[in-house]
Amino acid sequence: MIIILKQNADKEKVQGLLHSLEEQGLTCHRSDGAHTTIIGLVGDTSRVDINSLRANDTVEDVKRVSEPYKAANRKFHPDDTVVTVGEARFGGTHFSAIAGPCSVETEEQIIEVARAVKASGAKLLRGGAFKPRTSPYAFQGLHAEGLELLLLAKKETGLPIVSEIMDLSHLELFRDVDVIQVGARNMQNFEMLKALGHCGKPILLKRGLANTIEEFLMSAEYILAGGNEQVILCERGIRTFETATRNTLDISAIPLLKHHSHLPVVVDPSHAAGIPWLVEPLAKAAVAAGADGLMIEVHNNPKAALCDGAQSLTPAQFDSVMKKIKAQLAFEGRML
Ligand code: PEP
Ligand code: MN
């Protein structure tokens, strides 16, 4: 349920109203917009008397929210949420690029890639230290050492870092990681989502391989419900019958998510495509559909990569994509 307050509503009366709602066991999320203030109510609102709320002289209107996600709902928070990490900003009029290898392999590799992607305009460095691999015999990542190498690359370049967590018992290892990624395979690891709701760091939440938009937003809701409002949604392609691509990029997810939610939406064309030359057209399509950022896999030697080399761009290819994206954003009046 949302309460739209009257403009210039008496502050003390509003406090009294919030207090009485909280006494009924409800949590109030306040959103102060440019023109309106909205109070989103979370909890069992079935016994709330809408008519008496409407009669309150601080209240303009009251509406029920039918969707199961509340804090992630745009009705609760009409303005776009902007997530800021170093110089990176996602949401509203802000667009940023995240780039780096699928997995951190060596000091030379991660530093070389970090320098290159920074020079091309990326504002965040990605790199997996814990890798969710289909085969137990495939490279699983460098674990704690991988995170240390990422921190070294951050020190060298100043780029904040994003890395995937696969198990909550590793959370302490992520204390200096700027953004924690929840991978597609963990999108519905609800205990993990609950814990990340209290971690105080921005979360890059990837859409599950076969999850609906509503399920995706419900997973974001878990993080928001814990009090962490810094959630970036990432569309990375879904499973369909199509085998020509690794996944199928769900372009409609971008405007749909932005319509239903205030959270920023980033697109990962690398995992969606699985093919390097498809990354550019998918990235352009994502920008045209309103994405707030891109996450692209870049490797200094894709042929020798220990993970996802087949979809990685070289630094030169990434630079060329970024030039085109910059021009496209400028045409739209947005900036990279
Ligand atoms: C990744 O970002 O390297 C990754 C494993 O992605 P996803 O969880 O989307 O498959
Ligand atoms: Mn990958």
Coordinates of C-alpha atoms and ligand atoms in Angstrom, one line a residue:
M1 CA 0.0 0.0 0.0
I2 CA 1.3 3.5 -0.7
I3 CA 0.2 6.8 0.9
I4 CA 0.7 9.9 -1.2
L5 CA 1.2 12.9 1.1
K6 CA -0.2 16.3 0.5
Q7 CA 2.3 18.9 -0.6
N8 CA 3.5 20.9 2.5
A9 CA 1.8 18.4 4.8
D10 CA 2.4 19.3 8.5
K11 CA 5.6 17.5 9.6
E12 CA 4.4 16.7 13.1
K13 CA 1.1 15.3 11.8
V14 CA 3.0 13.1 9.3
Q15 CA 5.2 11.8 12.1
G16 CA 2.1 11.0 14.1
L17 CA 0.6 9.2 11.2
L18 CA 3.8 7.1 10.6
H19 CA 4.0 6.3 14.3
S20 CA 0.4 5.0 14.4
L21 CA 1.1 2.9 11.3
E22 CA 4.3 1.5 12.8
E23 CA 2.3 0.6 16.0
Q24 CA 0.1 -1.5 13.7
G25 CA 3.2 -3.6 12.9
L26 CA 3.9 -1.9 9.5
T27 CA 7.2 -0.7 8.1
C28 CA 7.1 2.7 6.4
H29 CA 9.4 3.5 3.5
R30 CA 9.5 7.2 2.9
S31 CA 10.4 8.5 -0.6
D32 CA 10.8 12.3 -0.9
G33 CA 10.5 13.1 -4.6
A34 CA 10.8 16.5 -6.3
H35 CA 7.0 17.1 -6.2
T36 CA 5.5 14.4 -4.0
T37 CA 6.3 12.4 -0.9
I38 CA 5.3 8.8 -0.8
I39 CA 5.1 6.5 2.1
G40 CA 5.3 2.8 1.1
L41 CA 3.8 0.4 3.7
V42 CA 5.2 -3.1 4.0
G43 CA 3.5 -5.7 6.1
D44 CA 0.0 -7.0 6.6
T45 CA -2.0 -4.0 5.3
S46 CA -5.3 -6.0 5.1
R47 CA -6.6 -4.4 8.3
V48 CA -5.6 -0.9 7.4
D49 CA -8.7 1.3 7.0
I50 CA -8.2 3.1 3.6
N51 CA -11.1 5.5 4.2
S52 CA -9.8 6.7 7.5
L53 CA -6.3 7.1 6.1
R54 CA -7.8 9.1 3.2
A55 CA -9.6 11.3 5.7
N56 CA -6.2 12.2 7.4
D57 CA -5.5 15.8 6.5
T58 CA -1.9 15.1 5.5
V59 CA -2.9 12.5 3.0
E60 CA -3.6 13.2 -0.7
D61 CA -4.4 9.6 -1.8
V62 CA -3.9 5.9 -0.8
K63 CA -3.4 3.1 -3.2
R64 CA -3.0 -0.7 -2.9
V65 CA 0.1 -2.2 -4.5
S66 CA -0.9 -5.5 -6.1
E67 CA 2.6 -6.6 -7.0
P68 CA 4.4 -8.8 -4.4
Y69 CA 7.5 -6.7 -4.5
K70 CA 7.1 -3.5 -2.6
A71 CA 10.5 -1.8 -1.8
A72 CA 11.7 -2.6 -5.3
N73 CA 8.4 -1.2 -6.8
R74 CA 8.5 2.1 -8.6
K75 CA 5.1 2.9 -7.0
F76 CA 7.0 3.0 -3.7
H77 CA 9.8 5.1 -5.1
P78 CA 8.8 7.0 -8.2
D79 CA 12.3 8.5 -8.8
D80 CA 15.1 6.4 -10.3
T81 CA 17.6 5.0 -7.7
V82 CA 21.2 6.0 -8.6
V83 CA 23.9 3.7 -7.3
T84 CA 27.3 5.3 -7.0
V85 CA 30.6 3.5 -6.7
G86 CA 33.7 5.6 -7.1
E87 CA 33.2 7.5 -10.4
A88 CA 30.7 4.9 -11.6
R89 CA 27.0 5.9 -11.4
F90 CA 24.1 3.7 -12.5
G91 CA 20.6 5.0 -12.8
G92 CA 18.7 8.2 -13.6
T93 CA 20.7 10.0 -16.4
H94 CA 23.9 8.1 -15.4
F95 CA 25.4 5.3 -17.4
S96 CA 28.6 3.4 -16.6
A97 CA 30.6 0.5 -18.0
I98 CA 32.0 -2.4 -16.0
A99 CA 34.7 -4.5 -17.8
G100 CA 37.3 -7.1 -17.1
P101 CA 38.0 -10.8 -17.5
C102 CA 35.6 -13.6 -16.6
S103 CA 38.2 -14.7 -14.0
V104 CA 41.3 -13.3 -12.4
E105 CA 44.2 -15.5 -13.5
T106 CA 47.5 -13.7 -12.9
E107 CA 48.8 -10.3 -11.6
E108 CA 50.0 -9.4 -15.1
Q109 CA 46.7 -10.3 -16.7
I110 CA 44.4 -8.4 -14.3
I111 CA 46.6 -5.3 -14.3
E112 CA 47.0 -5.2 -18.0
V113 CA 43.3 -5.6 -18.5
A114 CA 42.5 -3.1 -15.8
R115 CA 44.7 -0.4 -17.4
A116 CA 43.2 -1.1 -20.8
V117 CA 39.6 -1.0 -19.8
K118 CA 40.1 2.2 -17.8
A119 CA 41.7 3.9 -20.7
S120 CA 38.6 3.0 -22.8
G121 CA 36.3 4.5 -20.2
A122 CA 35.2 1.6 -17.9
K123 CA 34.5 2.8 -14.4
L124 CA 34.5 -0.5 -12.6
L125 CA 36.8 -3.5 -13.0
R126 CA 35.2 -7.0 -12.9
G127 CA 36.9 -10.3 -12.3
G128 CA 35.8 -13.6 -10.8
A129 CA 37.7 -15.2 -8.0
F130 CA 35.1 -17.8 -7.2
K131 CA 33.8 -19.2 -10.4
P132 CA 30.5 -21.1 -10.8
R133 CA 31.6 -23.7 -13.4
T134 CA 29.3 -26.4 -14.8
S135 CA 32.2 -28.9 -14.6
P136 CA 33.9 -29.6 -11.3
Y137 CA 37.1 -30.3 -13.4
A138 CA 37.1 -26.8 -14.9
F139 CA 39.1 -23.9 -13.4
Q140 CA 37.3 -22.8 -10.3
G141 CA 39.0 -19.4 -9.8
L142 CA 41.9 -18.3 -7.6
H143 CA 39.7 -17.7 -4.6
A144 CA 41.3 -15.4 -1.9
E145 CA 44.3 -14.9 -4.0
G146 CA 42.1 -13.7 -6.9
L147 CA 40.5 -11.1 -4.7
E148 CA 44.0 -9.9 -3.6
L149 CA 45.0 -9.6 -7.2
L150 CA 41.9 -7.6 -7.9
L151 CA 42.8 -5.3 -5.0
L152 CA 46.2 -4.8 -6.5
A153 CA 44.7 -3.8 -9.8
K154 CA 42.4 -1.4 -8.0
K155 CA 45.5 0.1 -6.3
E156 CA 47.3 0.4 -9.7
T157 CA 44.4 2.0 -11.6
G158 CA 42.0 3.4 -9.0
L159 CA 39.1 1.4 -10.5
P160 CA 36.7 0.0 -7.9
I161 CA 36.1 -3.7 -8.2
V162 CA 33.2 -6.1 -8.6
S163 CA 33.5 -9.8 -7.9
E164 CA 31.0 -12.7 -7.5
I165 CA 30.3 -14.3 -4.1
M166 CA 29.3 -18.0 -4.3
D167 CA 29.1 -18.8 -0.6
L168 CA 28.2 -16.7 2.4
S169 CA 31.1 -18.2 4.4
H170 CA 33.4 -16.2 2.1
L171 CA 31.7 -12.8 2.9
E172 CA 34.6 -11.7 5.1
L173 CA 37.0 -12.1 2.2
F174 CA 34.9 -9.5 0.3
R175 CA 35.4 -6.7 2.9
D176 CA 37.5 -4.6 0.4
V177 CA 35.5 -5.5 -2.7
D178 CA 33.4 -2.5 -3.8
V179 CA 30.5 -4.3 -5.4
I180 CA 29.4 -7.8 -4.6
Q181 CA 28.0 -9.8 -7.6
V182 CA 25.3 -12.4 -7.1
G183 CA 25.6 -14.6 -10.1
A184 CA 22.7 -16.0 -12.2
R185 CA 23.0 -19.4 -10.4
N186 CA 22.5 -17.8 -7.0
M187 CA 19.7 -15.4 -7.8
Q188 CA 17.4 -17.4 -5.6
N189 CA 19.8 -18.2 -2.8
F190 CA 17.5 -16.5 -0.4
E191 CA 19.7 -16.9 2.7
M192 CA 22.6 -15.2 0.8
L193 CA 20.3 -12.4 -0.4
K194 CA 19.1 -11.8 3.2
A195 CA 22.7 -11.6 4.4
L196 CA 23.6 -9.2 1.6
G197 CA 20.7 -7.0 2.7
H198 CA 22.9 -6.2 5.7
C199 CA 26.3 -6.0 4.2
G200 CA 26.4 -2.3 3.5
K201 CA 27.8 -2.7 -0.1
P202 CA 26.2 -2.3 -3.5
I203 CA 25.0 -5.6 -5.0
L204 CA 25.1 -6.5 -8.7
L205 CA 22.2 -9.0 -8.9
K206 CA 22.2 -11.1 -12.1
R207 CA 19.0 -12.6 -13.4
G208 CA 18.7 -16.3 -13.1
L209 CA 19.0 -18.5 -16.2
A210 CA 15.3 -19.3 -16.2
N211 CA 13.7 -16.7 -13.9
T212 CA 10.8 -14.4 -14.6
I213 CA 10.9 -10.6 -14.2
E214 CA 8.7 -11.0 -11.1
E215 CA 11.1 -13.6 -9.6
F216 CA 14.0 -11.3 -10.4
L217 CA 12.4 -8.3 -8.6
M218 CA 11.4 -10.6 -5.6
S219 CA 15.1 -11.5 -5.2
A220 CA 16.0 -7.8 -5.3
E221 CA 13.3 -7.3 -2.7
Y222 CA 15.1 -9.7 -0.3
I223 CA 18.2 -7.4 -0.4
L224 CA 16.1 -4.2 -0.1
A225 CA 14.1 -5.7 2.8
G226 CA 17.3 -6.0 4.8
G227 CA 17.9 -2.3 4.5
N228 CA 20.4 -2.3 1.6
E229 CA 19.0 0.0 -1.1
Q230 CA 22.1 -0.2 -3.4
V231 CA 20.9 -2.9 -5.8
I232 CA 21.9 -3.0 -9.5
L233 CA 19.9 -5.4 -11.6
C234 CA 21.7 -7.2 -14.4
E235 CA 20.0 -8.8 -17.4
R236 CA 22.5 -11.4 -18.8
G237 CA 20.3 -13.5 -21.1
I238 CA 17.9 -16.3 -20.3
R239 CA 17.5 -19.9 -21.4
T240 CA 15.4 -20.4 -24.5
F241 CA 15.1 -23.1 -27.2
E242 CA 17.7 -21.1 -29.3
T243 CA 21.2 -22.6 -29.5
A244 CA 22.8 -20.1 -31.9
T245 CA 23.7 -18.0 -28.9
R246 CA 24.8 -19.0 -25.4
N247 CA 21.6 -17.4 -24.0
T248 CA 18.9 -15.2 -25.4
L249 CA 19.2 -11.5 -24.4
D250 CA 15.8 -10.4 -23.1
I251 CA 15.8 -6.9 -24.4
S252 CA 12.2 -6.4 -23.2
A253 CA 13.4 -7.0 -19.7
I254 CA 15.2 -3.6 -19.7
P255 CA 12.1 -1.4 -20.2
L256 CA 10.0 -3.8 -18.2
L257 CA 12.3 -3.7 -15.2
K258 CA 12.6 0.1 -15.4
H259 CA 8.8 0.4 -15.7
H260 CA 8.1 -1.7 -12.6
S261 CA 11.1 -0.8 -10.5
H262 CA 13.2 2.2 -9.6
L263 CA 16.4 0.2 -9.6
P264 CA 19.1 0.7 -12.2
V265 CA 19.5 -2.0 -14.9
V266 CA 22.8 -3.1 -16.4
V267 CA 23.1 -5.5 -19.3
D268 CA 25.8 -8.1 -19.8
P269 CA 25.9 -8.9 -23.5
S270 CA 28.9 -11.2 -23.1
H271 CA 27.1 -14.0 -21.3
A272 CA 24.0 -13.4 -23.3
A273 CA 25.8 -13.8 -26.6
G274 CA 28.7 -16.2 -25.9
I275 CA 30.2 -14.8 -29.2
P276 CA 32.5 -11.8 -29.3
W277 CA 31.2 -10.1 -32.5
L278 CA 27.6 -10.2 -31.1
V279 CA 28.6 -8.2 -28.0
E280 CA 28.6 -4.8 -29.9
P281 CA 25.1 -5.1 -31.5
L282 CA 23.6 -6.4 -28.2
A283 CA 25.3 -3.6 -26.3
K284 CA 23.9 -1.0 -28.7
A285 CA 20.4 -2.6 -28.4
A286 CA 20.7 -2.5 -24.6
V287 CA 21.6 1.2 -24.6
A288 CA 18.7 1.9 -27.1
A289 CA 16.3 0.1 -24.7
G290 CA 17.3 2.3 -21.8
A291 CA 20.0 0.3 -19.9
D292 CA 21.8 2.2 -17.2
G293 CA 25.1 0.4 -17.8
L294 CA 27.0 -2.5 -19.5
M295 CA 29.1 -5.3 -18.1
I296 CA 31.5 -6.7 -20.8
E297 CA 34.1 -9.4 -20.5
V298 CA 37.6 -8.3 -21.7
H299 CA 40.7 -10.5 -21.7
N300 CA 44.2 -9.6 -22.9
N301 CA 44.5 -13.0 -24.5
P302 CA 41.1 -14.5 -25.0
K303 CA 42.4 -17.7 -26.7
A304 CA 44.4 -18.5 -23.5
A305 CA 41.7 -17.5 -21.0
L306 CA 40.9 -20.1 -18.3
C307 CA 37.2 -19.2 -18.4
D308 CA 34.8 -17.7 -21.1
G309 CA 37.6 -16.8 -23.5
A310 CA 35.2 -17.7 -26.4
Q311 CA 33.1 -14.7 -25.6
S312 CA 35.7 -12.2 -24.3
L313 CA 36.7 -9.1 -26.2
T314 CA 40.3 -8.1 -26.6
P315 CA 41.1 -4.6 -25.2
A316 CA 41.2 -3.2 -28.7
Q317 CA 37.7 -4.6 -29.5
F318 CA 36.4 -3.3 -26.2
D319 CA 37.8 0.2 -27.0
S320 CA 36.0 0.1 -30.4
V321 CA 32.7 -0.9 -28.7
M322 CA 33.1 1.9 -26.1
K323 CA 33.6 4.5 -28.8
K324 CA 30.4 3.5 -30.5
I325 CA 28.5 3.4 -27.2
K326 CA 29.8 6.8 -26.2
A327 CA 28.5 8.3 -29.5
Q328 CA 25.1 6.5 -29.1
L329 CA 24.8 7.9 -25.5
A330 CA 25.7 11.4 -26.6
F331 CA 23.1 11.2 -29.4
E332 CA 20.5 10.3 -26.6
G333 CA 21.8 13.2 -24.4
R334 CA 23.4 10.8 -21.9
M335 CA 27.0 10.5 -20.9
L336 CA 29.4 7.7 -20.2
Ligands
PEP1 C1 30.1 -14.0 -14.7 O1 29.7 -12.8 -14.6 O2 31.2 -14.4 -15.0 C2 29.1 -15.1 -14.6 C3 29.4 -16.3 -14.1 O3 27.9 -14.7 -15.0 P1 26.4 -15.4 -14.8 O4 26.2 -15.6 -13.3 O5 25.5 -14.4 -15.4 O6 26.5 -16.7 -15.6
MN2 MN 32.1 -15.3 -17.5

